[in-house]
Amino acid sequence: MSNLSYANEHSDAWQTYLAQIDRVAPHLGDLKQYIETLKRPKRALIVDVPIVMDDGSIRHFEGYRVQHNLSRGPGKGGVRYHPNVDLNEVMALSAWMTIKTAVLNLPFGGAKGGIRVDPRQLSPRELERLTRRFTTEISSLIGPQTDIPAPDVGTNPNIMGWMMDTYSMIQGHTVTGVVTGKPVHLGGSLGRVRATGRGVFVTGLQAAQKIGLEVAGSKVAVQGFGNVGSEAAYLFNEANAKIVAVQDHTGTIFNAEGFDVKALQKHVEEHQGVAGFADAQVIDNEAFWDVDMDILIPAALEAQITLERAQNLKAKLVLEGANGPTYPKADDVLVERGVTVVPDVICNAGGVTVSYFEWVQDMASYFWTEEEINERLDKLMIQAINDVWNTAKDKECSLRTAAYILACERILKARKERGIFPG
Ligand code: NAD
């Protein structure tokens, strides 16, 4: 069966993004005349990635790199390996990167890439060939001054190492700054792997404090127990919150007393999923959304909080670890019901923030300690959530709309000041 299909029928992430932009437009004053620039990607590349499999057969995969907006600096954004990747999804993810880098005031634009593949079905050698061929195919777009990839769902520091090496082979010299999220001994940054989960925790703590929710003793449900979800769960657990429900691609587990998160992390490392974890009740996947919880952390994929799930959700606080987990209509319901949603564009920006630190360190060839990284990360994240919180109060809008207002103002001001070439 051919896997050639530019638009996955189940994916409407780009429509979600457009709806979010439309909500911000009325708040932008004169800058509104430039808003069209945010409603289309600057450039999108679709590539065919053929590789020789271990059994000698040849398979073709479809890959993408999209640069959504470069008004404030080089493109920045992850690379996703997942069977549902399509152009629509990568466009939306690249646009959310534009917003995210602007909310954090990082000197980047937004980009994203991906390959439609289930990486778990490939051997390590096949995964390496896929990554090296994909990097070669998109090498005309990426570079430390143009577009800097990083890990996302289904990719990891090893894959970033192969991307860096392949790009360096093409250039004829080592270019560590072409990707972030690399292994530390290859120019990676300390604290990068755990940065996104840490950012979810740091912004979550601030939001909980502002709404008067005591984190110690609170009940937390986490969807996705990968890089982001497991670290966020770990830090909340360290702050004495109870992680009562966890869902991943292998199923949903529940324990009203809270899980031993370290033991669960070890189990997931050994078994590639939460299924089979001792001291847990297995519940239906749909029942996850009805669990008695104070805090929900969606940290898997987009389009998870539907209208129906939003209507019944018991959480007081939603921390969007994943990108685009909430449908716009569900967002409205959550606002009406008084549920505080810390939106993805700030909540999960810890990763791109430390990616920025990694890029700076690579440029300077001078590396910081983990304490310095975490201290600077916390400072930027707290500053950003406070700015967003104050804007929301000021404009009487949701945190998401406030984050978009701040970001769009910064991006469109840059657009205005740079002017439209050739004038
Ligand atoms: P990951 O691959 O490490 O983990 C993904 C998790 O989601 C796994 O536990 C997997 O089992 C689970 N999952 C997959 N399909 C699922 C399904 N249908 N139902 C329930 N769970 C499912 O990925 P990650 O890096 O942790 O990324 C998770 C989310 O966070 C994504 O939306 C990603 O875009 C976003 N994000 C990641 C980073 C980062 O630095 N890694 C930064 C910003 C945003």
PDB file of N, CA, C and O in Angstrom, residues 68-119:
ATOM      1  N   HIS A  68       7.532  28.125   8.973  1.00  0.00           N
ATOM      2  CA  HIS A  68       6.301  28.914   9.008  1.00  0.00           C
ATOM      3  C   HIS A  68       6.560  30.413   8.947  1.00  0.00           C
ATOM      4  O   HIS A  68       5.965  31.132   8.159  1.00  0.00           O
ATOM      5  N   ASN A  69       7.472  30.896   9.790  1.00  0.00           N
ATOM      6  CA  ASN A  69       7.724  32.338   9.822  1.00  0.00           C
ATOM      7  C   ASN A  69       9.155  32.589  10.302  1.00  0.00           C
ATOM      8  O   ASN A  69       9.593  31.976  11.269  1.00  0.00           O
ATOM      9  N   LEU A  70       9.849  33.500   9.593  1.00  0.00           N
ATOM     10  CA  LEU A  70      11.252  33.760   9.940  1.00  0.00           C
ATOM     11  C   LEU A  70      11.477  35.242  10.245  1.00  0.00           C
ATOM     12  O   LEU A  70      12.610  35.723  10.185  1.00  0.00           O
ATOM     13  N   SER A  71      10.415  35.946  10.589  1.00  0.00           N
ATOM     14  CA  SER A  71      10.539  37.394  10.805  1.00  0.00           C
ATOM     15  C   SER A  71      11.489  37.736  11.943  1.00  0.00           C
ATOM     16  O   SER A  71      12.152  38.771  11.925  1.00  0.00           O
ATOM     17  N   ARG A  72      11.560  36.875  12.983  1.00  0.00           N
ATOM     18  CA  ARG A  72      12.351  37.210  14.175  1.00  0.00           C
ATOM     19  C   ARG A  72      13.672  36.454  14.252  1.00  0.00           C
ATOM     20  O   ARG A  72      14.404  36.596  15.235  1.00  0.00           O
ATOM     21  N   GLY A  73      13.972  35.613  13.240  1.00  0.00           N
ATOM     22  CA  GLY A  73      15.230  34.870  13.288  1.00  0.00           C
ATOM     23  C   GLY A  73      15.118  33.549  12.560  1.00  0.00           C
ATOM     24  O   GLY A  73      14.104  33.274  11.913  1.00  0.00           O
ATOM     25  N   PRO A  74      16.152  32.683  12.673  1.00  0.00           N
ATOM     26  CA  PRO A  74      16.131  31.395  11.980  1.00  0.00           C
ATOM     27  C   PRO A  74      14.953  30.529  12.433  1.00  0.00           C
ATOM     28  O   PRO A  74      14.465  30.690  13.557  1.00  0.00           O
ATOM     29  N   GLY A  75      14.542  29.619  11.574  1.00  0.00           N
ATOM     30  CA  GLY A  75      13.484  28.680  11.953  1.00  0.00           C
ATOM     31  C   GLY A  75      13.967  27.783  13.078  1.00  0.00           C
ATOM     32  O   GLY A  75      15.143  27.445  13.168  1.00  0.00           O
ATOM     33  N   LYS A  76      13.022  27.420  13.953  1.00  0.00           N
ATOM     34  CA  LYS A  76      13.379  26.513  15.055  1.00  0.00           C
ATOM     35  C   LYS A  76      12.212  25.574  15.267  1.00  0.00           C
ATOM     36  O   LYS A  76      11.064  26.023  15.349  1.00  0.00           O
ATOM     37  N   GLY A  77      12.486  24.287  15.353  1.00  0.00           N
ATOM     38  CA  GLY A  77      11.386  23.353  15.599  1.00  0.00           C
ATOM     39  C   GLY A  77      11.800  21.912  15.396  1.00  0.00           C
ATOM     40  O   GLY A  77      12.740  21.620  14.656  1.00  0.00           O
ATOM     41  N   GLY A  78      11.075  21.025  16.056  1.00  0.00           N
ATOM     42  CA  GLY A  78      11.446  19.617  16.114  1.00  0.00           C
ATOM     43  C   GLY A  78      11.197  18.837  14.836  1.00  0.00           C
ATOM     44  O   GLY A  78      10.683  19.347  13.841  1.00  0.00           O
ATOM     45  N   VAL A  79      11.589  17.568  14.916  1.00  0.00           N
ATOM     46  CA  VAL A  79      11.342  16.607  13.846  1.00  0.00           C
ATOM     47  C   VAL A  79      10.572  15.448  14.473  1.00  0.00           C
ATOM     48  O   VAL A  79      11.011  14.877  15.474  1.00  0.00           O
ATOM     49  N   ARG A  80       9.411  15.123  13.884  1.00  0.00           N
ATOM     50  CA  ARG A  80       8.553  14.075  14.433  1.00  0.00           C
ATOM     51  C   ARG A  80       8.582  12.841  13.550  1.00  0.00           C
ATOM     52  O   ARG A  80       8.443  12.959  12.333  1.00  0.00           O
ATOM     53  N   TYR A  81       8.772  11.673  14.148  1.00  0.00           N
ATOM     54  CA  TYR A  81       8.629  10.403  13.428  1.00  0.00           C
ATOM     55  C   TYR A  81       7.373   9.725  13.979  1.00  0.00           C
ATOM     56  O   TYR A  81       7.367   9.254  15.126  1.00  0.00           O
ATOM     57  N   HIS A  82       6.312   9.700  13.181  1.00  0.00           N
ATOM     58  CA  HIS A  82       5.063   9.107  13.663  1.00  0.00           C
ATOM     59  C   HIS A  82       4.213   8.709  12.454  1.00  0.00           C
ATOM     60  O   HIS A  82       4.252   9.408  11.422  1.00  0.00           O
ATOM     61  N   PRO A  83       3.426   7.620  12.565  1.00  0.00           N
ATOM     62  CA  PRO A  83       2.625   7.164  11.412  1.00  0.00           C
ATOM     63  C   PRO A  83       1.569   8.172  10.952  1.00  0.00           C
ATOM     64  O   PRO A  83       1.088   8.071   9.817  1.00  0.00           O
ATOM     65  N   ASN A  84       1.169   9.134  11.806  1.00  0.00           N
ATOM     66  CA  ASN A  84       0.125  10.093  11.393  1.00  0.00           C
ATOM     67  C   ASN A  84       0.682  11.405  10.860  1.00  0.00           C
ATOM     68  O   ASN A  84      -0.087  12.328  10.567  1.00  0.00           O
ATOM     69  N   VAL A  85       2.001  11.530  10.742  1.00  0.00           N
ATOM     70  CA  VAL A  85       2.571  12.799  10.266  1.00  0.00           C
ATOM     71  C   VAL A  85       2.074  13.095   8.857  1.00  0.00           C
ATOM     72  O   VAL A  85       2.058  12.222   7.994  1.00  0.00           O
ATOM     73  N   ASP A  86       1.611  14.306   8.641  1.00  0.00           N
ATOM     74  CA  ASP A  86       1.271  14.759   7.284  1.00  0.00           C
ATOM     75  C   ASP A  86       1.560  16.257   7.192  1.00  0.00           C
ATOM     76  O   ASP A  86       1.935  16.887   8.194  1.00  0.00           O
ATOM     77  N   LEU A  87       1.383  16.806   5.988  1.00  0.00           N
ATOM     78  CA  LEU A  87       1.752  18.207   5.781  1.00  0.00           C
ATOM     79  C   LEU A  87       0.937  19.132   6.678  1.00  0.00           C
ATOM     80  O   LEU A  87       1.462  20.080   7.264  1.00  0.00           O
ATOM     81  N   ASN A  88      -0.359  18.840   6.787  1.00  0.00           N
ATOM     82  CA  ASN A  88      -1.250  19.649   7.614  1.00  0.00           C
ATOM     83  C   ASN A  88      -0.726  19.735   9.054  1.00  0.00           C
ATOM     84  O   ASN A  88      -0.631  20.822   9.636  1.00  0.00           O
ATOM     85  N   GLU A  89      -0.361  18.599   9.590  1.00  0.00           N
ATOM     86  CA  GLU A  89       0.121  18.572  10.973  1.00  0.00           C
ATOM     87  C   GLU A  89       1.451  19.323  11.113  1.00  0.00           C
ATOM     88  O   GLU A  89       1.650  20.105  12.048  1.00  0.00           O
ATOM     89  N   VAL A  90       2.357  19.104  10.164  1.00  0.00           N
ATOM     90  CA  VAL A  90       3.677  19.751  10.274  1.00  0.00           C
ATOM     91  C   VAL A  90       3.528  21.271  10.123  1.00  0.00           C
ATOM     92  O   VAL A  90       4.213  22.041  10.801  1.00  0.00           O
ATOM     93  N   MET A  91       2.608  21.700   9.246  1.00  0.00           N
ATOM     94  CA  MET A  91       2.350  23.143   9.110  1.00  0.00           C
ATOM     95  C   MET A  91       1.893  23.733  10.448  1.00  0.00           C
ATOM     96  O   MET A  91       2.373  24.780  10.894  1.00  0.00           O
ATOM     97  N   ALA A  92       0.942  23.045  11.083  1.00  0.00           N
ATOM     98  CA  ALA A  92       0.423  23.554  12.365  1.00  0.00           C
ATOM     99  C   ALA A  92       1.531  23.569  13.419  1.00  0.00           C
ATOM    100  O   ALA A  92       1.696  24.555  14.147  1.00  0.00           O
ATOM    101  N   LEU A  93       2.296  22.497  13.470  1.00  0.00           N
ATOM    102  CA  LEU A  93       3.359  22.425  14.487  1.00  0.00           C
ATOM    103  C   LEU A  93       4.401  23.519  14.251  1.00  0.00           C
ATOM    104  O   LEU A  93       4.934  24.096  15.201  1.00  0.00           O
ATOM    105  N   SER A  94       4.680  23.820  12.975  1.00  0.00           N
ATOM    106  CA  SER A  94       5.659  24.875  12.674  1.00  0.00           C
ATOM    107  C   SER A  94       5.104  26.240  13.102  1.00  0.00           C
ATOM    108  O   SER A  94       5.837  27.087  13.619  1.00  0.00           O
ATOM    109  N   ALA A  95       3.805  26.427  12.898  1.00  0.00           N
ATOM    110  CA  ALA A  95       3.180  27.706  13.278  1.00  0.00           C
ATOM    111  C   ALA A  95       3.192  27.874  14.799  1.00  0.00           C
ATOM    112  O   ALA A  95       3.455  28.973  15.315  1.00  0.00           O
ATOM    113  N   TRP A  96       2.920  26.783  15.512  1.00  0.00           N
ATOM    114  CA  TRP A  96       2.943  26.881  16.978  1.00  0.00           C
ATOM    115  C   TRP A  96       4.352  27.210  17.469  1.00  0.00           C
ATOM    116  O   TRP A  96       4.523  27.866  18.491  1.00  0.00           O
ATOM    117  N   MET A  97       5.369  26.763  16.702  1.00  0.00           N
ATOM    118  CA  MET A  97       6.747  27.129  17.068  1.00  0.00           C
ATOM    119  C   MET A  97       6.983  28.634  16.878  1.00  0.00           C
ATOM    120  O   MET A  97       7.689  29.260  17.660  1.00  0.00           O
ATOM    121  N   THR A  98       6.391  29.204  15.821  1.00  0.00           N
ATOM    122  CA  THR A  98       6.515  30.653  15.612  1.00  0.00           C
ATOM    123  C   THR A  98       5.973  31.397  16.835  1.00  0.00           C
ATOM    124  O   THR A  98       6.596  32.337  17.345  1.00  0.00           O
ATOM    125  N   ILE A  99       4.789  30.953  17.282  1.00  0.00           N
ATOM    126  CA  ILE A  99       4.145  31.613  18.421  1.00  0.00           C
ATOM    127  C   ILE A  99       4.981  31.397  19.689  1.00  0.00           C
ATOM    128  O   ILE A  99       5.249  32.327  20.458  1.00  0.00           O
ATOM    129  N   LYS A 100       5.423  30.155  19.861  1.00  0.00           N
ATOM    130  CA  LYS A 100       6.139  29.783  21.092  1.00  0.00           C
ATOM    131  C   LYS A 100       7.450  30.558  21.255  1.00  0.00           C
ATOM    132  O   LYS A 100       7.735  31.082  22.324  1.00  0.00           O
ATOM    133  N   THR A 101       8.243  30.624  20.181  1.00  0.00           N
ATOM    134  CA  THR A 101       9.529  31.322  20.301  1.00  0.00           C
ATOM    135  C   THR A 101       9.281  32.807  20.589  1.00  0.00           C
ATOM    136  O   THR A 101      10.049  33.441  21.312  1.00  0.00           O
ATOM    137  N   ALA A 102       8.176  33.332  20.044  1.00  0.00           N
ATOM    138  CA  ALA A 102       7.869  34.749  20.277  1.00  0.00           C
ATOM    139  C   ALA A 102       7.366  34.985  21.699  1.00  0.00           C
ATOM    140  O   ALA A 102       7.703  35.995  22.322  1.00  0.00           O
ATOM    141  N   VAL A 103       6.548  34.075  22.238  1.00  0.00           N
ATOM    142  CA  VAL A 103       6.060  34.247  23.624  1.00  0.00           C
ATOM    143  C   VAL A 103       7.242  34.270  24.583  1.00  0.00           C
ATOM    144  O   VAL A 103       7.276  35.041  25.539  1.00  0.00           O
ATOM    145  N   LEU A 104       8.235  33.411  24.320  1.00  0.00           N
ATOM    146  CA  LEU A 104       9.409  33.359  25.201  1.00  0.00           C
ATOM    147  C   LEU A 104      10.424  34.428  24.832  1.00  0.00           C
ATOM    148  O   LEU A 104      11.447  34.567  25.492  1.00  0.00           O
ATOM    149  N   ASN A 105      10.132  35.154  23.757  1.00  0.00           N
ATOM    150  CA  ASN A 105      11.015  36.216  23.274  1.00  0.00           C
ATOM    151  C   ASN A 105      12.404  35.678  22.889  1.00  0.00           C
ATOM    152  O   ASN A 105      13.420  36.333  23.116  1.00  0.00           O
ATOM    153  N   LEU A 106      12.431  34.472  22.312  1.00  0.00           N
ATOM    154  CA  LEU A 106      13.677  33.892  21.807  1.00  0.00           C
ATOM    155  C   LEU A 106      13.895  34.407  20.384  1.00  0.00           C
ATOM    156  O   LEU A 106      12.920  34.622  19.654  1.00  0.00           O
ATOM    157  N   PRO A 107      15.155  34.565  19.962  1.00  0.00           N
ATOM    158  CA  PRO A 107      15.403  35.186  18.646  1.00  0.00           C
ATOM    159  C   PRO A 107      15.276  34.202  17.485  1.00  0.00           C
ATOM    160  O   PRO A 107      16.184  34.029  16.681  1.00  0.00           O
ATOM    161  N   PHE A 108      14.127  33.509  17.423  1.00  0.00           N
ATOM    162  CA  PHE A 108      13.887  32.499  16.389  1.00  0.00           C
ATOM    163  C   PHE A 108      12.525  32.712  15.753  1.00  0.00           C
ATOM    164  O   PHE A 108      11.633  33.330  16.342  1.00  0.00           O
ATOM    165  N   GLY A 109      12.364  32.117  14.560  1.00  0.00           N
ATOM    166  CA  GLY A 109      11.046  31.955  13.960  1.00  0.00           C
ATOM    167  C   GLY A 109      10.551  30.558  14.276  1.00  0.00           C
ATOM    168  O   GLY A 109      11.026  29.913  15.210  1.00  0.00           O
ATOM    169  N   GLY A 110       9.597  30.069  13.454  1.00  0.00           N
ATOM    170  CA  GLY A 110       9.025  28.750  13.716  1.00  0.00           C
ATOM    171  C   GLY A 110       9.187  27.822  12.533  1.00  0.00           C
ATOM    172  O   GLY A 110       9.001  28.235  11.383  1.00  0.00           O
ATOM    173  N   ALA A 111       9.542  26.565  12.810  1.00  0.00           N
ATOM    174  CA  ALA A 111       9.669  25.552  11.764  1.00  0.00           C
ATOM    175  C   ALA A 111       9.325  24.192  12.364  1.00  0.00           C
ATOM    176  O   ALA A 111       9.191  24.066  13.589  1.00  0.00           O
ATOM    177  N   LYS A 112       9.160  23.206  11.549  1.00  0.00           N
ATOM    178  CA  LYS A 112       8.928  21.842  12.045  1.00  0.00           C
ATOM    179  C   LYS A 112       9.170  20.871  10.906  1.00  0.00           C
ATOM    180  O   LYS A 112       9.065  21.236   9.730  1.00  0.00           O
ATOM    181  N   GLY A 113       9.476  19.628  11.253  1.00  0.00           N
ATOM    182  CA  GLY A 113       9.671  18.604  10.235  1.00  0.00           C
ATOM    183  C   GLY A 113       9.123  17.286  10.711  1.00  0.00           C
ATOM    184  O   GLY A 113       8.725  17.144  11.876  1.00  0.00           O
ATOM    185  N   GLY A 114       9.100  16.334   9.803  1.00  0.00           N
ATOM    186  CA  GLY A 114       8.623  15.024  10.230  1.00  0.00           C
ATOM    187  C   GLY A 114       8.694  14.009   9.111  1.00  0.00           C
ATOM    188  O   GLY A 114       8.862  14.361   7.933  1.00  0.00           O
ATOM    189  N   ILE A 115       8.597  12.760   9.493  1.00  0.00           N
ATOM    190  CA  ILE A 115       8.504  11.666   8.529  1.00  0.00           C
ATOM    191  C   ILE A 115       7.327  10.789   8.950  1.00  0.00           C
ATOM    192  O   ILE A 115       7.165  10.506  10.150  1.00  0.00           O
ATOM    193  N   ARG A 116       6.496  10.397   7.945  1.00  0.00           N
ATOM    194  CA  ARG A 116       5.401   9.482   8.275  1.00  0.00           C
ATOM    195  C   ARG A 116       5.973   8.071   8.373  1.00  0.00           C
ATOM    196  O   ARG A 116       6.205   7.404   7.365  1.00  0.00           O
ATOM    197  N   VAL A 117       6.231   7.649   9.585  1.00  0.00           N
ATOM    198  CA  VAL A 117       6.872   6.349   9.829  1.00  0.00           C
ATOM    199  C   VAL A 117       6.603   5.944  11.274  1.00  0.00           C
ATOM    200  O   VAL A 117       6.483   6.807  12.143  1.00  0.00           O
ATOM    201  N   ASP A 118       6.494   4.651  11.506  1.00  0.00           N
ATOM    202  CA  ASP A 118       6.467   4.176  12.887  1.00  0.00           C
ATOM    203  C   ASP A 118       7.891   3.740  13.233  1.00  0.00           C
ATOM    204  O   ASP A 118       8.328   2.662  12.825  1.00  0.00           O
ATOM    205  N   PRO A 119       8.634   4.572  13.976  1.00  0.00           N
ATOM    206  CA  PRO A 119      10.051   4.262  14.201  1.00  0.00           C
ATOM    207  C   PRO A 119      10.262   2.952  14.949  1.00  0.00           C
ATOM    208  O   PRO A 119      11.317   2.334  14.847  1.00  0.00           O
TER     209      PRO A 119
END
